[in-house]
Amino acid sequence: MSQQNDSTEAKRLDDTDATLAAEEVRAYLRRNPDLLANDPDLIAALIPPSQSTGRNVVDMQHFMIGRLQNHVRMLRDIQSDLIEASSLNSLAREQVHAATLKLLDARSFEHMIEYTTSPDGLARLLGIRAATLCIETATGVSGIGIRGVRVLEPGGVDRILGAGERCKLVPHVRGSRGLYGNMADEVHSEALVRLDFSPASPPGLLALGGFEPDQFHPDQAVDLLEFLADVVERCVRQWLDLPPAR
């Protein structure tokens, strides 16, 4: 009889402790209403009711399903963005590789310059409006075409890119006539990259002008742009028999 009383008393104490614990949990959740919203792992560990069982019972299943649906939609959006970015990167890589082969196939220095700067050459292959080669001069003359190359004043590359900078991607621009000539009005974004031909020659600039305002923007990777610039540098050095830049 004593053992039965002890068991009953222990059960009563356990029930009391459980009730106190439940009340403490409810009080804590009331003080911290955002806890479940900010803790998906906790929500995942809960066992929700299959449906509402009364006016004061929250349908956690509905809440959890809603959160999971939002999470799935977010993952699908991310997946779609990744697939699109991967496709665009693949296309850009193929375009730059094709441009590299064209530059290497040039029959002369003049032919290489013509292909690089012609609207029907590099620009068409890359799907942009204009491609321009620029070089600084020691005489301060600017805006004069020499064999299809546009001339910048001394320090012009640093002025355009920033001192010591290699690349610059700019959306929503009004094309400069000093860079793009009569095609400037159709340039609405641009990719600019420094060209270091040789210690024996002044620096240059490769300017790519895009049709669309966001065709080039700072969030894009610049590895393909730098690779293309490296190819142009090497082609110029080979044709003009210049020493390596570095």
PDB file of C-alpha atoms in Angstrom:
ATOM      1  CA  MET A   1       0.000   0.000   0.000  1.00  0.00           C
ATOM      2  CA  SER A   2       2.887   2.285   0.855  1.00  0.00           C
ATOM      3  CA  GLN A   3       4.526   1.562  -2.502  1.00  0.00           C
ATOM      4  CA  GLN A   4       1.276   2.386  -4.314  1.00  0.00           C
ATOM      5  CA  ASN A   5       1.011   5.712  -2.455  1.00  0.00           C
ATOM      6  CA  ASP A   6       4.621   6.515  -3.297  1.00  0.00           C
ATOM      7  CA  SER A   7       3.989   5.744  -6.965  1.00  0.00           C
ATOM      8  CA  THR A   8       0.857   7.929  -7.003  1.00  0.00           C
ATOM      9  CA  GLU A   9       2.686  10.772  -5.327  1.00  0.00           C
ATOM     10  CA  ALA A  10       5.601  10.519  -7.776  1.00  0.00           C
ATOM     11  CA  LYS A  11       3.200  10.577 -10.705  1.00  0.00           C
ATOM     12  CA  ARG A  12       1.443  13.640  -9.250  1.00  0.00           C
ATOM     13  CA  LEU A  13       4.765  15.412  -8.841  1.00  0.00           C
ATOM     14  CA  ASP A  14       5.767  14.506 -12.400  1.00  0.00           C
ATOM     15  CA  ASP A  15       2.463  15.852 -13.716  1.00  0.00           C
ATOM     16  CA  THR A  16       2.947  19.038 -11.679  1.00  0.00           C
ATOM     17  CA  ASP A  17       6.477  19.459 -13.029  1.00  0.00           C
ATOM     18  CA  ALA A  18       5.221  18.880 -16.575  1.00  0.00           C
ATOM     19  CA  THR A  19       2.460  21.446 -16.102  1.00  0.00           C
ATOM     20  CA  LEU A  20       4.943  23.989 -14.739  1.00  0.00           C
ATOM     21  CA  ALA A  21       7.336  23.277 -17.555  1.00  0.00           C
ATOM     22  CA  ALA A  22       4.592  23.683 -20.163  1.00  0.00           C
ATOM     23  CA  GLU A  23       3.488  26.952 -18.606  1.00  0.00           C
ATOM     24  CA  GLU A  24       7.061  28.181 -18.591  1.00  0.00           C
ATOM     25  CA  VAL A  25       7.438  27.272 -22.257  1.00  0.00           C
ATOM     26  CA  ARG A  26       4.205  29.048 -23.165  1.00  0.00           C
ATOM     27  CA  ALA A  27       5.270  32.117 -21.190  1.00  0.00           C
ATOM     28  CA  TYR A  28       8.669  32.125 -22.883  1.00  0.00           C
ATOM     29  CA  LEU A  29       7.128  31.839 -26.344  1.00  0.00           C
ATOM     30  CA  ARG A  30       4.790  34.734 -25.575  1.00  0.00           C
ATOM     31  CA  ARG A  31       7.801  36.837 -24.579  1.00  0.00           C
ATOM     32  CA  ASN A  32       9.665  35.722 -27.714  1.00  0.00           C
ATOM     33  CA  PRO A  33       7.085  35.490 -30.519  1.00  0.00           C
ATOM     34  CA  ASP A  34       9.756  35.356 -33.241  1.00  0.00           C
ATOM     35  CA  LEU A  35      11.507  32.288 -31.856  1.00  0.00           C
ATOM     36  CA  LEU A  36       9.842  29.739 -34.116  1.00  0.00           C
ATOM     37  CA  ALA A  37       9.995  31.996 -37.151  1.00  0.00           C
ATOM     38  CA  ASN A  38      13.766  32.326 -36.752  1.00  0.00           C
ATOM     39  CA  ASP A  39      14.532  28.724 -35.816  1.00  0.00           C
ATOM     40  CA  PRO A  40      13.599  26.326 -38.653  1.00  0.00           C
ATOM     41  CA  ASP A  41      15.471  23.464 -36.956  1.00  0.00           C
ATOM     42  CA  LEU A  42      13.204  23.784 -33.922  1.00  0.00           C
ATOM     43  CA  ILE A  43      10.114  23.840 -36.115  1.00  0.00           C
ATOM     44  CA  ALA A  44      11.314  20.723 -37.925  1.00  0.00           C
ATOM     45  CA  ALA A  45      11.617  18.905 -34.583  1.00  0.00           C
ATOM     46  CA  LEU A  46       8.033  19.719 -33.527  1.00  0.00           C
ATOM     47  CA  ILE A  47       5.114  17.346 -34.037  1.00  0.00           C
ATOM     48  CA  PRO A  48       2.316  19.516 -35.395  1.00  0.00           C
ATOM     49  CA  PRO A  49      -1.370  18.700 -34.979  1.00  0.00           C
ATOM     50  CA  SER A  50      -3.016  17.425 -38.151  1.00  0.00           C
ATOM     51  CA  GLN A  51      -5.672  20.102 -37.806  1.00  0.00           C
ATOM     52  CA  SER A  52      -6.923  22.712 -35.373  1.00  0.00           C
ATOM     53  CA  THR A  53      -8.611  21.088 -32.372  1.00  0.00           C
ATOM     54  CA  GLY A  54     -10.040  24.179 -30.755  1.00  0.00           C
ATOM     55  CA  ARG A  55     -10.169  27.946 -30.717  1.00  0.00           C
ATOM     56  CA  ASN A  56      -6.970  28.271 -28.692  1.00  0.00           C
ATOM     57  CA  VAL A  57      -4.913  25.695 -30.622  1.00  0.00           C
ATOM     58  CA  VAL A  58      -2.560  27.064 -33.275  1.00  0.00           C
ATOM     59  CA  ASP A  59      -2.429  25.010 -36.477  1.00  0.00           C
ATOM     60  CA  MET A  60       1.352  24.512 -36.560  1.00  0.00           C
ATOM     61  CA  GLN A  61       1.091  22.180 -39.538  1.00  0.00           C
ATOM     62  CA  HIS A  62      -0.315  24.964 -41.685  1.00  0.00           C
ATOM     63  CA  PHE A  63       2.424  27.308 -40.463  1.00  0.00           C
ATOM     64  CA  MET A  64       5.188  24.777 -41.145  1.00  0.00           C
ATOM     65  CA  ILE A  65       3.862  23.879 -44.589  1.00  0.00           C
ATOM     66  CA  GLY A  66       3.746  27.552 -45.495  1.00  0.00           C
ATOM     67  CA  ARG A  67       7.361  28.031 -44.425  1.00  0.00           C
ATOM     68  CA  LEU A  68       8.459  24.923 -46.299  1.00  0.00           C
ATOM     69  CA  GLN A  69       6.662  26.083 -49.450  1.00  0.00           C
ATOM     70  CA  ASN A  70       8.391  29.456 -49.242  1.00  0.00           C
ATOM     71  CA  HIS A  71      11.722  27.690 -48.716  1.00  0.00           C
ATOM     72  CA  VAL A  72      11.140  25.453 -51.748  1.00  0.00           C
ATOM     73  CA  ARG A  73      10.231  28.473 -53.887  1.00  0.00           C
ATOM     74  CA  MET A  74      13.394  30.241 -52.742  1.00  0.00           C
ATOM     75  CA  LEU A  75      15.523  27.184 -53.591  1.00  0.00           C
ATOM     76  CA  ARG A  76      13.905  26.942 -57.027  1.00  0.00           C
ATOM     77  CA  ASP A  77      14.646  30.616 -57.676  1.00  0.00           C
ATOM     78  CA  ILE A  78      18.264  30.116 -56.616  1.00  0.00           C
ATOM     79  CA  GLN A  79      18.543  27.030 -58.813  1.00  0.00           C
ATOM     80  CA  SER A  80      17.103  28.925 -61.771  1.00  0.00           C
ATOM     81  CA  ASP A  81      19.533  31.807 -61.232  1.00  0.00           C
ATOM     82  CA  LEU A  82      22.475  29.397 -61.010  1.00  0.00           C
ATOM     83  CA  ILE A  83      21.461  27.604 -64.216  1.00  0.00           C
ATOM     84  CA  GLU A  84      21.067  30.924 -66.037  1.00  0.00           C
ATOM     85  CA  ALA A  85      24.421  32.206 -64.734  1.00  0.00           C
ATOM     86  CA  SER A  86      26.109  28.943 -65.708  1.00  0.00           C
ATOM     87  CA  SER A  87      24.662  29.138 -69.223  1.00  0.00           C
ATOM     88  CA  LEU A  88      25.756  32.754 -69.632  1.00  0.00           C
ATOM     89  CA  ASN A  89      29.258  31.961 -68.335  1.00  0.00           C
ATOM     90  CA  SER A  90      29.524  29.046 -70.742  1.00  0.00           C
ATOM     91  CA  LEU A  91      28.442  31.251 -73.653  1.00  0.00           C
ATOM     92  CA  ALA A  92      30.895  34.001 -72.668  1.00  0.00           C
ATOM     93  CA  ARG A  93      33.723  31.475 -72.373  1.00  0.00           C
ATOM     94  CA  GLU A  94      32.995  30.096 -75.835  1.00  0.00           C
ATOM     95  CA  GLN A  95      32.890  33.617 -77.283  1.00  0.00           C
ATOM     96  CA  VAL A  96      36.219  34.600 -75.734  1.00  0.00           C
ATOM     97  CA  HIS A  97      37.862  31.353 -76.866  1.00  0.00           C
ATOM     98  CA  ALA A  98      36.610  31.930 -80.399  1.00  0.00           C
ATOM     99  CA  ALA A  99      37.892  35.525 -80.306  1.00  0.00           C
ATOM    100  CA  THR A 100      41.282  34.257 -79.137  1.00  0.00           C
ATOM    101  CA  LEU A 101      41.565  31.941 -82.116  1.00  0.00           C
ATOM    102  CA  LYS A 102      40.629  34.774 -84.482  1.00  0.00           C
ATOM    103  CA  LEU A 103      43.307  37.017 -82.980  1.00  0.00           C
ATOM    104  CA  LEU A 104      45.904  34.267 -83.300  1.00  0.00           C
ATOM    105  CA  ASP A 105      44.897  33.695 -86.937  1.00  0.00           C
ATOM    106  CA  ALA A 106      45.573  37.315 -87.899  1.00  0.00           C
ATOM    107  CA  ARG A 107      47.802  37.504 -90.985  1.00  0.00           C
ATOM    108  CA  SER A 108      49.449  40.785 -89.959  1.00  0.00           C
ATOM    109  CA  PHE A 109      49.511  43.414 -87.238  1.00  0.00           C
ATOM    110  CA  GLU A 110      47.130  45.571 -89.272  1.00  0.00           C
ATOM    111  CA  HIS A 111      44.764  42.634 -89.724  1.00  0.00           C
ATOM    112  CA  MET A 112      44.747  41.971 -85.978  1.00  0.00           C
ATOM    113  CA  ILE A 113      43.971  45.638 -85.210  1.00  0.00           C
ATOM    114  CA  GLU A 114      41.242  45.684 -87.848  1.00  0.00           C
ATOM    115  CA  TYR A 115      39.595  42.562 -86.445  1.00  0.00           C
ATOM    116  CA  THR A 116      39.805  43.865 -82.866  1.00  0.00           C
ATOM    117  CA  THR A 117      38.306  47.279 -83.587  1.00  0.00           C
ATOM    118  CA  SER A 118      35.893  46.591 -86.447  1.00  0.00           C
ATOM    119  CA  PRO A 119      32.151  46.433 -85.610  1.00  0.00           C
ATOM    120  CA  ASP A 120      32.044  43.231 -87.680  1.00  0.00           C
ATOM    121  CA  GLY A 121      34.973  41.658 -85.855  1.00  0.00           C
ATOM    122  CA  LEU A 122      35.494  41.245 -82.120  1.00  0.00           C
ATOM    123  CA  ALA A 123      32.425  43.320 -81.234  1.00  0.00           C
ATOM    124  CA  ARG A 124      30.049  41.143 -83.271  1.00  0.00           C
ATOM    125  CA  LEU A 125      31.532  37.923 -81.908  1.00  0.00           C
ATOM    126  CA  LEU A 126      31.164  39.107 -78.312  1.00  0.00           C
ATOM    127  CA  GLY A 127      27.652  40.476 -78.879  1.00  0.00           C
ATOM    128  CA  ILE A 128      28.586  44.062 -78.006  1.00  0.00           C
ATOM    129  CA  ARG A 129      28.313  47.383 -79.837  1.00  0.00           C
ATOM    130  CA  ALA A 130      31.949  48.447 -79.988  1.00  0.00           C
ATOM    131  CA  ALA A 131      35.485  47.313 -79.199  1.00  0.00           C
ATOM    132  CA  THR A 132      38.288  49.860 -79.085  1.00  0.00           C
ATOM    133  CA  LEU A 133      42.052  49.708 -78.652  1.00  0.00           C
ATOM    134  CA  CYS A 134      43.653  52.767 -77.096  1.00  0.00           C
ATOM    135  CA  ILE A 135      47.250  53.698 -76.352  1.00  0.00           C
ATOM    136  CA  GLU A 136      48.814  56.623 -74.505  1.00  0.00           C
ATOM    137  CA  THR A 137      51.154  58.989 -76.335  1.00  0.00           C
ATOM    138  CA  ALA A 138      54.030  61.070 -75.098  1.00  0.00           C
ATOM    139  CA  THR A 139      52.850  64.074 -77.114  1.00  0.00           C
ATOM    140  CA  GLY A 140      49.512  64.561 -75.367  1.00  0.00           C
ATOM    141  CA  VAL A 141      47.526  64.112 -78.576  1.00  0.00           C
ATOM    142  CA  SER A 142      44.181  62.434 -77.980  1.00  0.00           C
ATOM    143  CA  GLY A 143      41.261  61.264 -80.069  1.00  0.00           C
ATOM    144  CA  ILE A 144      43.301  60.595 -83.245  1.00  0.00           C
ATOM    145  CA  GLY A 145      42.966  57.194 -84.908  1.00  0.00           C
ATOM    146  CA  ILE A 146      46.245  55.473 -85.809  1.00  0.00           C
ATOM    147  CA  ARG A 147      45.730  52.200 -87.675  1.00  0.00           C
ATOM    148  CA  GLY A 148      42.400  51.848 -85.947  1.00  0.00           C
ATOM    149  CA  VAL A 149      43.915  52.564 -82.532  1.00  0.00           C
ATOM    150  CA  ARG A 150      42.605  55.520 -80.560  1.00  0.00           C
ATOM    151  CA  VAL A 151      45.155  57.664 -78.768  1.00  0.00           C
ATOM    152  CA  LEU A 152      45.001  58.812 -75.145  1.00  0.00           C
ATOM    153  CA  GLU A 153      46.935  61.560 -73.416  1.00  0.00           C
ATOM    154  CA  PRO A 154      49.724  60.562 -70.999  1.00  0.00           C
ATOM    155  CA  GLY A 155      48.094  59.221 -67.834  1.00  0.00           C
ATOM    156  CA  GLY A 156      44.841  58.640 -69.713  1.00  0.00           C
ATOM    157  CA  VAL A 157      44.584  54.965 -68.727  1.00  0.00           C
ATOM    158  CA  ASP A 158      44.928  55.777 -65.029  1.00  0.00           C
ATOM    159  CA  ARG A 159      42.409  58.583 -65.449  1.00  0.00           C
ATOM    160  CA  ILE A 160      39.852  56.226 -66.945  1.00  0.00           C
ATOM    161  CA  LEU A 161      40.487  53.138 -64.814  1.00  0.00           C
ATOM    162  CA  GLY A 162      41.967  54.563 -61.634  1.00  0.00           C
ATOM    163  CA  ALA A 163      45.645  54.438 -60.716  1.00  0.00           C
ATOM    164  CA  GLY A 164      46.960  50.884 -60.806  1.00  0.00           C
ATOM    165  CA  GLU A 165      43.559  49.305 -61.553  1.00  0.00           C
ATOM    166  CA  ARG A 166      43.373  46.538 -64.173  1.00  0.00           C
ATOM    167  CA  CYS A 167      39.640  46.325 -64.932  1.00  0.00           C
ATOM    168  CA  LYS A 168      36.506  48.381 -64.596  1.00  0.00           C
ATOM    169  CA  LEU A 169      32.925  47.330 -65.380  1.00  0.00           C
ATOM    170  CA  VAL A 170      30.434  50.176 -65.607  1.00  0.00           C
ATOM    171  CA  PRO A 171      26.657  49.922 -66.166  1.00  0.00           C
ATOM    172  CA  HIS A 172      24.347  52.737 -67.290  1.00  0.00           C
ATOM    173  CA  VAL A 173      26.909  54.926 -69.014  1.00  0.00           C
ATOM    174  CA  ARG A 174      26.804  57.380 -71.861  1.00  0.00           C
ATOM    175  CA  GLY A 175      29.488  56.216 -74.257  1.00  0.00           C
ATOM    176  CA  SER A 176      32.516  58.481 -74.627  1.00  0.00           C
ATOM    177  CA  ARG A 177      33.235  59.736 -78.134  1.00  0.00           C
ATOM    178  CA  GLY A 178      36.896  59.768 -77.190  1.00  0.00           C
ATOM    179  CA  LEU A 179      36.686  55.968 -76.842  1.00  0.00           C
ATOM    180  CA  TYR A 180      33.930  54.883 -79.220  1.00  0.00           C
ATOM    181  CA  GLY A 181      33.747  57.638 -81.826  1.00  0.00           C
ATOM    182  CA  ASN A 182      30.471  57.751 -83.770  1.00  0.00           C
ATOM    183  CA  MET A 183      29.228  54.607 -82.001  1.00  0.00           C
ATOM    184  CA  ALA A 184      29.286  56.316 -78.576  1.00  0.00           C
ATOM    185  CA  ASP A 185      25.546  57.067 -78.550  1.00  0.00           C
ATOM    186  CA  GLU A 186      24.805  53.351 -78.795  1.00  0.00           C
ATOM    187  CA  VAL A 187      27.067  52.353 -75.897  1.00  0.00           C
ATOM    188  CA  HIS A 188      25.175  52.056 -72.603  1.00  0.00           C
ATOM    189  CA  SER A 189      27.592  49.998 -70.476  1.00  0.00           C
ATOM    190  CA  GLU A 190      31.285  49.247 -70.759  1.00  0.00           C
ATOM    191  CA  ALA A 191      34.095  46.906 -69.767  1.00  0.00           C
ATOM    192  CA  LEU A 192      37.529  48.504 -69.580  1.00  0.00           C
ATOM    193  CA  VAL A 193      40.827  46.679 -69.064  1.00  0.00           C
ATOM    194  CA  ARG A 194      44.410  47.914 -68.939  1.00  0.00           C
ATOM    195  CA  LEU A 195      46.885  46.650 -71.538  1.00  0.00           C
ATOM    196  CA  ASP A 196      50.551  46.378 -70.551  1.00  0.00           C
ATOM    197  CA  PHE A 197      52.300  45.673 -73.817  1.00  0.00           C
ATOM    198  CA  SER A 198      55.908  46.118 -72.766  1.00  0.00           C
ATOM    199  CA  PRO A 199      58.241  48.209 -70.598  1.00  0.00           C
ATOM    200  CA  ALA A 200      59.359  49.747 -73.890  1.00  0.00           C
ATOM    201  CA  SER A 201      55.862  51.014 -74.774  1.00  0.00           C
ATOM    202  CA  PRO A 202      53.204  53.133 -73.054  1.00  0.00           C
ATOM    203  CA  PRO A 203      50.141  51.469 -71.508  1.00  0.00           C
ATOM    204  CA  GLY A 204      46.987  50.810 -73.466  1.00  0.00           C
ATOM    205  CA  LEU A 205      43.309  50.196 -72.905  1.00  0.00           C
ATOM    206  CA  LEU A 206      40.800  47.722 -74.310  1.00  0.00           C
ATOM    207  CA  ALA A 207      37.295  49.206 -74.177  1.00  0.00           C
ATOM    208  CA  LEU A 208      34.218  47.083 -74.823  1.00  0.00           C
ATOM    209  CA  GLY A 209      30.942  48.973 -75.179  1.00  0.00           C
ATOM    210  CA  GLY A 210      27.683  47.132 -74.516  1.00  0.00           C
ATOM    211  CA  PHE A 211      24.272  47.666 -76.094  1.00  0.00           C
ATOM    212  CA  GLU A 212      22.336  47.241 -72.841  1.00  0.00           C
ATOM    213  CA  PRO A 213      22.705  49.370 -69.670  1.00  0.00           C
ATOM    214  CA  ASP A 214      23.414  46.256 -67.588  1.00  0.00           C
ATOM    215  CA  GLN A 215      25.370  44.219 -70.140  1.00  0.00           C
ATOM    216  CA  PHE A 216      28.443  44.998 -68.035  1.00  0.00           C
ATOM    217  CA  HIS A 217      28.230  45.599 -64.287  1.00  0.00           C
ATOM    218  CA  PRO A 218      30.596  45.392 -61.266  1.00  0.00           C
ATOM    219  CA  ASP A 219      29.150  42.091 -59.998  1.00  0.00           C
ATOM    220  CA  GLN A 220      30.423  40.210 -63.039  1.00  0.00           C
ATOM    221  CA  ALA A 221      33.611  38.158 -62.924  1.00  0.00           C
ATOM    222  CA  VAL A 222      36.533  39.644 -64.835  1.00  0.00           C
ATOM    223  CA  ASP A 223      38.619  36.525 -65.469  1.00  0.00           C
ATOM    224  CA  LEU A 224      37.520  36.189 -69.117  1.00  0.00           C
ATOM    225  CA  LEU A 225      38.016  39.898 -69.720  1.00  0.00           C
ATOM    226  CA  GLU A 226      41.539  39.732 -68.294  1.00  0.00           C
ATOM    227  CA  PHE A 227      42.277  36.636 -70.380  1.00  0.00           C
ATOM    228  CA  LEU A 228      41.165  38.417 -73.551  1.00  0.00           C
ATOM    229  CA  ALA A 229      43.353  41.400 -72.647  1.00  0.00           C
ATOM    230  CA  ASP A 230      46.323  39.068 -72.062  1.00  0.00           C
ATOM    231  CA  VAL A 231      45.821  37.613 -75.553  1.00  0.00           C
ATOM    232  CA  VAL A 232      45.695  41.075 -77.150  1.00  0.00           C
ATOM    233  CA  GLU A 233      48.871  42.092 -75.283  1.00  0.00           C
ATOM    234  CA  ARG A 234      50.734  39.017 -76.487  1.00  0.00           C
ATOM    235  CA  CYS A 235      49.575  39.429 -80.070  1.00  0.00           C
ATOM    236  CA  VAL A 236      50.778  43.044 -80.139  1.00  0.00           C
ATOM    237  CA  ARG A 237      54.125  42.052 -78.639  1.00  0.00           C
ATOM    238  CA  GLN A 238      54.600  39.283 -81.160  1.00  0.00           C
ATOM    239  CA  TRP A 239      53.832  41.448 -84.192  1.00  0.00           C
ATOM    240  CA  LEU A 240      55.904  44.418 -82.984  1.00  0.00           C
ATOM    241  CA  ASP A 241      58.686  42.280 -81.523  1.00  0.00           C
ATOM    242  CA  LEU A 242      58.400  43.904 -78.078  1.00  0.00           C
ATOM    243  CA  PRO A 243      59.967  42.520 -74.896  1.00  0.00           C
ATOM    244  CA  PRO A 244      57.611  40.919 -72.337  1.00  0.00           C
ATOM    245  CA  ALA A 245      55.831  43.238 -69.947  1.00  0.00           C
ATOM    246  CA  ARG A 246      56.658  41.116 -66.888  1.00  0.00           C
TER     247      ARG A 246
END
